[in-house]
Coordinates of C-alpha atoms and ligand atoms in Angstrom, one line a residue:
X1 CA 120.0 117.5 80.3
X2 CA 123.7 117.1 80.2
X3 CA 124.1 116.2 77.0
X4 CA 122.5 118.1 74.4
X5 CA 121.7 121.7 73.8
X6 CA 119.0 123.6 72.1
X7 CA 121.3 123.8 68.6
X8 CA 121.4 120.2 68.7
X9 CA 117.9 119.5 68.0
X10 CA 118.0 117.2 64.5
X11 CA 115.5 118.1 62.0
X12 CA 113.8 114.6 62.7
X13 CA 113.2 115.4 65.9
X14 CA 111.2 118.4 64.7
X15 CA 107.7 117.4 63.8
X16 CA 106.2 116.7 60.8
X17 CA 102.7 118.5 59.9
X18 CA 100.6 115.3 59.3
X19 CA 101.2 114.6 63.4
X20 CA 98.7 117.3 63.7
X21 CA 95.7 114.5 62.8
X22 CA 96.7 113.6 66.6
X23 CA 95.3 117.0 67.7
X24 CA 91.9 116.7 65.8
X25 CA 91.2 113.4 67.3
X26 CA 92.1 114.5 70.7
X27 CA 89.5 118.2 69.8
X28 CA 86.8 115.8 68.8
X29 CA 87.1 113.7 72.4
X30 CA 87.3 116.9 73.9
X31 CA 84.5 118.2 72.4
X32 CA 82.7 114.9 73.9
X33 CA 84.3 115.6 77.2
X34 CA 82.3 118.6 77.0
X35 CA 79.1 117.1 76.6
X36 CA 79.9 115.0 80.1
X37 CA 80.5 111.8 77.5
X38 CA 83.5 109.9 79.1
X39 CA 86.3 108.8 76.9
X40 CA 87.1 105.3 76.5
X41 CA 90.9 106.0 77.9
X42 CA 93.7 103.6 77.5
X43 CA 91.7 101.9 74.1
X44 CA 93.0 104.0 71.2
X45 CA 96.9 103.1 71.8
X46 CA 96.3 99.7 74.0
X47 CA 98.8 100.7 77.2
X48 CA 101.0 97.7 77.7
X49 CA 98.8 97.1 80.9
X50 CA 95.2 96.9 79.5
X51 CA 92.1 97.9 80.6
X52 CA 93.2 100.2 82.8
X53 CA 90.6 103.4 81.9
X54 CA 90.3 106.9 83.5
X55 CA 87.3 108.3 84.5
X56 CA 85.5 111.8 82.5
X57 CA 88.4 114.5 82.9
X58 CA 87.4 118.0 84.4
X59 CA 88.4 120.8 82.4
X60 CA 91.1 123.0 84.6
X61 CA 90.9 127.1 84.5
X62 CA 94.7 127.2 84.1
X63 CA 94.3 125.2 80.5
X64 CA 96.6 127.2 78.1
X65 CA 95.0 127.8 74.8
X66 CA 98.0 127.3 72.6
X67 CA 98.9 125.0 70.3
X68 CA 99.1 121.0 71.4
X69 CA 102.5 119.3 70.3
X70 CA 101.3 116.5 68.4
X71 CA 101.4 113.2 70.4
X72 CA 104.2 111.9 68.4
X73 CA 106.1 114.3 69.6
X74 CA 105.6 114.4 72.8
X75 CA 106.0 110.5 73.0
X76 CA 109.1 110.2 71.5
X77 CA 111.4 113.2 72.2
X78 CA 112.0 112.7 76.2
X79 CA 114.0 112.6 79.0
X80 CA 114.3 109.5 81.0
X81 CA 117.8 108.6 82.3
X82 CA 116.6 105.5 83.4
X83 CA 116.0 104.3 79.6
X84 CA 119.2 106.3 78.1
X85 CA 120.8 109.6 78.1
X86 CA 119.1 110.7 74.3
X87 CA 115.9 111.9 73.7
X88 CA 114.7 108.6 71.2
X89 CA 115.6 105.7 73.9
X90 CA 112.5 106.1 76.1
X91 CA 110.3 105.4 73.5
X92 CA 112.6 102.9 72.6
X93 CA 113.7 101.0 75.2
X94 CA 110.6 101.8 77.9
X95 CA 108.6 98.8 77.1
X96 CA 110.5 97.1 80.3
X97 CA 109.0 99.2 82.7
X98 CA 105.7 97.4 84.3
X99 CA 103.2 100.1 85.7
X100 CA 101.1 97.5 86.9
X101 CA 100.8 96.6 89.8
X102 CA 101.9 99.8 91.2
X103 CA 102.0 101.5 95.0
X104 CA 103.4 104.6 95.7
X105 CA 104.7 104.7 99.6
X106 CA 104.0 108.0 101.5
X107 CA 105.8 108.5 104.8
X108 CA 107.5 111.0 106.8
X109 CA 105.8 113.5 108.6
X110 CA 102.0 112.7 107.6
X111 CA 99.3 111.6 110.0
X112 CA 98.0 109.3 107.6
X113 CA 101.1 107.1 105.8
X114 CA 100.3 104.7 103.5
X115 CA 101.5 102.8 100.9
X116 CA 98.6 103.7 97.8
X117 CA 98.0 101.5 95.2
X118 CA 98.0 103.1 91.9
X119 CA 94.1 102.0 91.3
X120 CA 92.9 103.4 94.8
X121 CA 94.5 107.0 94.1
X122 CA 92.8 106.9 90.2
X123 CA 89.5 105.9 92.2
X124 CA 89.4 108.4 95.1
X125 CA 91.1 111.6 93.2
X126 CA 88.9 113.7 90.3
X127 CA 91.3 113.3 86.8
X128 CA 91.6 116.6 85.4
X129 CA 92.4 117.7 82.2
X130 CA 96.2 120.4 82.6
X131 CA 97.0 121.8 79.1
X132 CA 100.3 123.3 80.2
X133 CA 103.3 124.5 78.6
X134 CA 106.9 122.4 79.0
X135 CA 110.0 124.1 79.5
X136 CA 112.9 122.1 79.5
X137 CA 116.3 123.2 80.5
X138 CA 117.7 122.6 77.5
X139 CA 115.3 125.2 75.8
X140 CA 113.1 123.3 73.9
X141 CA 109.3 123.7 74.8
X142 CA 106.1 121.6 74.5
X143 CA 102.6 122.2 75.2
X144 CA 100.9 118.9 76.6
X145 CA 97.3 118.3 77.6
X146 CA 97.9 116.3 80.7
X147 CA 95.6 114.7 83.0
X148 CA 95.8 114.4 86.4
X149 CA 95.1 114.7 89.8
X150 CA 95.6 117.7 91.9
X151 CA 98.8 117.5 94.1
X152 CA 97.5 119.8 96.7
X153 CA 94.4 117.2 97.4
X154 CA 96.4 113.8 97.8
X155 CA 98.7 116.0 100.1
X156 CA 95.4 117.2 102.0
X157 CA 94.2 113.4 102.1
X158 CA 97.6 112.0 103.7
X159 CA 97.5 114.8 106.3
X160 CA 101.5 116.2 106.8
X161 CA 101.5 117.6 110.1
X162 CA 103.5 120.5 111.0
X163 CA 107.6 119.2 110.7
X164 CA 106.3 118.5 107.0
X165 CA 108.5 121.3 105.3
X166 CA 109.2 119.6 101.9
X167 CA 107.8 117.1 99.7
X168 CA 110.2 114.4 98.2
X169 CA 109.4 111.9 95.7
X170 CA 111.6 108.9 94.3
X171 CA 111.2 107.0 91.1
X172 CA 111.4 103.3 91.2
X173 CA 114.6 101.6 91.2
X174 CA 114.5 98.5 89.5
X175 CA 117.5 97.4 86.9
X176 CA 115.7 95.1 85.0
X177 CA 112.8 97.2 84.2
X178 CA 115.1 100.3 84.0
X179 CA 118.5 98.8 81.9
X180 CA 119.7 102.5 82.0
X181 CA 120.5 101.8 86.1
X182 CA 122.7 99.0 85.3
X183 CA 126.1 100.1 86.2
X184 CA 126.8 102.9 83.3
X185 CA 125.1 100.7 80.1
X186 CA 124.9 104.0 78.8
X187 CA 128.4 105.7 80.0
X188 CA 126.7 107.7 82.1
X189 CA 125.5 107.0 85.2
X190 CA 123.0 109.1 87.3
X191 CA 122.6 108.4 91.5
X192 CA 119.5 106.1 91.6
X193 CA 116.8 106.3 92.8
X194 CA 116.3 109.9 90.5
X195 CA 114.5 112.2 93.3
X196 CA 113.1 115.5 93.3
X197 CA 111.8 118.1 96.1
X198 CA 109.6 120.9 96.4
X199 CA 108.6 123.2 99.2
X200 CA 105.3 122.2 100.7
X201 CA 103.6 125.5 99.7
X202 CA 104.8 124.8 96.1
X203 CA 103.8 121.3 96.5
X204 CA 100.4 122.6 97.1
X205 CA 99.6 125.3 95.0
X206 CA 96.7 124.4 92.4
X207 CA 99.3 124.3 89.8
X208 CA 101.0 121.3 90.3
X209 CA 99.4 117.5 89.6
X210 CA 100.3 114.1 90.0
X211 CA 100.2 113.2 85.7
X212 CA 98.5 110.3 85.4
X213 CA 97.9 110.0 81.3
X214 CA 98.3 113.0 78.4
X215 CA 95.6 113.6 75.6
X216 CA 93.0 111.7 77.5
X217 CA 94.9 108.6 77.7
X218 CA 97.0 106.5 80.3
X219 CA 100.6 107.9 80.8
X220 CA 102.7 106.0 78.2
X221 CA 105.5 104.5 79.8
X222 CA 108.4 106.8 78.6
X223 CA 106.3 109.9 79.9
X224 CA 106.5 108.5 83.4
X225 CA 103.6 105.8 83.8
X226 CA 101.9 105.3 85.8
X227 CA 102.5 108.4 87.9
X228 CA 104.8 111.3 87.3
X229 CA 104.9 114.5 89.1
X230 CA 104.0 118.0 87.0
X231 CA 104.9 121.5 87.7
X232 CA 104.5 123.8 85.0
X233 CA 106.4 126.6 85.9
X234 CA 109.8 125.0 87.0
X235 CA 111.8 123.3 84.2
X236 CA 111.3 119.7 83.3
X237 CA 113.6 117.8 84.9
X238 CA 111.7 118.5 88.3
X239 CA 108.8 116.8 86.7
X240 CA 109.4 113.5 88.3
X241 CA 108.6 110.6 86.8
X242 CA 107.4 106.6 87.5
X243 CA 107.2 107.7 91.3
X244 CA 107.2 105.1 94.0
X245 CA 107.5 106.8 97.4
X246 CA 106.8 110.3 98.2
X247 CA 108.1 111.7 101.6
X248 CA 107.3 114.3 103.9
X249 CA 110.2 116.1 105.4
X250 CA 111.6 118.9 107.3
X251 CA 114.5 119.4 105.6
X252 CA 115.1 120.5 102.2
X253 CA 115.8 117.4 99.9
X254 CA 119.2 117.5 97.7
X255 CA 117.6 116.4 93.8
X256 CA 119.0 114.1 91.5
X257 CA 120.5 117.0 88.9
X258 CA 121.5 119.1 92.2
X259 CA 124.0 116.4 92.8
X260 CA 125.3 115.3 89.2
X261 CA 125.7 119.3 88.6
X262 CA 125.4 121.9 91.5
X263 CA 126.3 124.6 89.3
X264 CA 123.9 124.1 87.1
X265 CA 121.2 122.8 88.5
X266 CA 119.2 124.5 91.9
X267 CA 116.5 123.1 93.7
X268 CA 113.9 125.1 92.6
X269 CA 114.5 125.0 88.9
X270 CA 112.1 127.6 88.3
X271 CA 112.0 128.7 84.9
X272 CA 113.8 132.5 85.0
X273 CA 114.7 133.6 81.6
X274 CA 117.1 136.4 83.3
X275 CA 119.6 132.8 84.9
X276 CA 121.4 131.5 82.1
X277 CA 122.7 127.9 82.4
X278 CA 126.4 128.5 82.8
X279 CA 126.4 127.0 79.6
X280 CA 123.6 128.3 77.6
X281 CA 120.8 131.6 77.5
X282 CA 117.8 130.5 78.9
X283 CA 116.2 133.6 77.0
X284 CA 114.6 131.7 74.4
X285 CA 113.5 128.7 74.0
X286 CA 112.6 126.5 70.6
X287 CA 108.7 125.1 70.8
X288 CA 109.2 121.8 68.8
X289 CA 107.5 121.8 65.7
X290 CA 108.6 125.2 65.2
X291 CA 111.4 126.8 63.4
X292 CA 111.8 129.9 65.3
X293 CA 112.5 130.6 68.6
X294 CA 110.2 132.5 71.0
X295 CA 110.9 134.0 74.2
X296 CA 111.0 132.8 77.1
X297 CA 108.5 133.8 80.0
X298 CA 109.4 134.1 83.8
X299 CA 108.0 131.4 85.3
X300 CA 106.8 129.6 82.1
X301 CA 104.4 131.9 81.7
X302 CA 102.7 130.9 85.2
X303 CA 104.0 134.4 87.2
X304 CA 100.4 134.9 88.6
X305 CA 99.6 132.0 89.9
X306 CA 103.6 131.4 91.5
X307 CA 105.4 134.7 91.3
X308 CA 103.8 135.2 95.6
X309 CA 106.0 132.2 96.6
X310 CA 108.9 133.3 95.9
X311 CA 108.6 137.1 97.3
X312 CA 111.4 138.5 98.7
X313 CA 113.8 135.5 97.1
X314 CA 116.8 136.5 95.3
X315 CA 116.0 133.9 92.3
X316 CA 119.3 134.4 90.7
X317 CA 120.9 132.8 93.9
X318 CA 117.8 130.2 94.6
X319 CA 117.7 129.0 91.2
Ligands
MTE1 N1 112.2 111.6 85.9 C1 113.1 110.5 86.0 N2 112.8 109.6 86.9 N3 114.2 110.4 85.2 C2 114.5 111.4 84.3 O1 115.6 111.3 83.7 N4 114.0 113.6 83.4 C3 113.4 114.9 83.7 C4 111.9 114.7 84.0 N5 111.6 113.6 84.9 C5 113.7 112.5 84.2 C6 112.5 112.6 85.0 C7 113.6 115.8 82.6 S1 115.1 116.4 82.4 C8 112.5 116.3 81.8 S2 112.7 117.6 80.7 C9 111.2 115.7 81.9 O2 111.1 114.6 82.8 C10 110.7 115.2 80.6 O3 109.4 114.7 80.6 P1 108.8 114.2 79.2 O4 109.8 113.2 78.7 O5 107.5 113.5 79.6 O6 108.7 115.3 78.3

């Protein structure tokens, strides 16, 4: 986030062509998908945590038909502090992390709270299948096939009542599993646990999900197993990851980046081509894989299903 910008993507972090095989496997288990044949999730890569499978994926209307980044890529180019500060040291170093067993606490202002465990929220909630586009802040772009489970029907089963302004949700905080929270390993130290916000109304629009795996496998660990939050149309870093607790509040939560930078990073984080980061355009972006650079769309590209939110906002103050 902090560290690099988009000029200092590396050639090797630019895909190669012969990733691509990735995509044909992952058209040929969609075109299973589409005869109601489930896929046998989790056994192509064998997830450090086993036989954990998902159930058939439901396609999703909001499925963008571009080009997928190749797994590879998407696997191995990533934020997540808690593993390092540069883009290889998830995939490196992520290993540690154990996303089984797993609960996620949800508290606060909810008629029902709970603390879930990970296999009772894969059982109860339909996985769907979220091609979406990635924006990160640094303007690089991905396009992932997600699957997941609709954030707007776990926040319907846990019941908020009506103090419940603002969702908040915390990744875990565990050094051993996470040697990027020991005291600055890397030089750079975040304020753990990471957390992130979002206005109950954005919380529930059918946009966002709870990821739960991407091209119709489990989440790999550096992605944000077992559960990460995704909401295509703000940049990345609000896209939560390994969450533990999720909390219902009134007030608006103060994220991880909001702290570390406040001039550079709001709380809603929506993707706005017209806001340059004070230290970069956000006009364009870079799609890895590609050479060129394409422009950037309000909202990632998502304006119709979001823009109504945010009516009568002035976005280049609530950015
Ligand atoms: N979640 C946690 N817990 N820690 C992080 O450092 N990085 C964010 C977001 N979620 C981050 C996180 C940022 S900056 C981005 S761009 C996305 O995760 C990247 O998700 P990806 O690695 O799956 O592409």
């Amino acid at each position: 986030m902090l560290i690099k910008r988009q000029d200092d993507i590396k050639p090797s972090e630019i895909t190669n062509p012969s990733l691509y095989a990735r995509r044909r496997e992952f058209l040929k288990g969609g075109a299973a998908l589409a005869l109601g044949v489930a896929l046998p999730v989790g056994s192509a890569l064998g997830p450090a945590y086993g036989a954990a499978k998902l159930s058939p994926l439901t396609p999703s209307r909001f499925n963008t038909d571009e080009e997928l980044t190749p797994y590879e890529a998407i696997t191995t180019h990533n934020n997540f502090y808690e593993f390092g500060t540069d883009k290889e040291s998830p995939a490196k170093l992520a290993d540690s992390l154990r996303p089984r067993p797993w609960t996620v606490l949800v508290d606060g202002e909810v008629k029902r709270p709970r603390e879930w465990d990970i296999e009772d929220i894969l059982k109860q909630f339909p996985l769907e299948e979220r091609i979406y586009r990635l924006r990160c802040v640094e303007a690089w772009s991905m396009v992932i096939p997600w699957v997941g489970i609709s954030l707007a029907s776990f926040i319907k089963a846990v019941e908020p009542n009506s103090n419940a302004k603002y969702v908040a949700f915390e990744t875990l905080v565990d050094q051993e599993q996470m040697p990027g929270q020991r005291s600055n390993l890397f030089g750079f130290g975040l304020n753990w646990p990471y957390i992130e916000g979002l206005r109950i109304d954005e919380a529930t629009n059918p946009l966002a999900i709870l990821g739960v795996g991407l091209y119709g496998e489990v989440m790999p660990n550096q992605n944000g197993a077992p559960i990460r939050l995704v909401v295509p149309w703000k940049y990345g870093f609000k896209s939560i990851k390994s969450i533990v607790r999720i909390s219902f509040v009134e007030q608006q939560p103060v994220n991880t980046w909001q702290v570390q930078a406040p001039r550079e990073y709001g709380f809603y984080a929506n993707v706005n081509p017209q806001v340059d980061h004070p230290r970069w355009s956000q006009g364009q972006e870079r799609r890895i894989g590609d050479w060129l650079k394409r422009e950037t769309l309000m909202f990632n590209g998502y304006g119709d299903q979001v823009a109504q939110l945010y009516s009568g906002m002035d976005l280049s103050k609530n950015f």
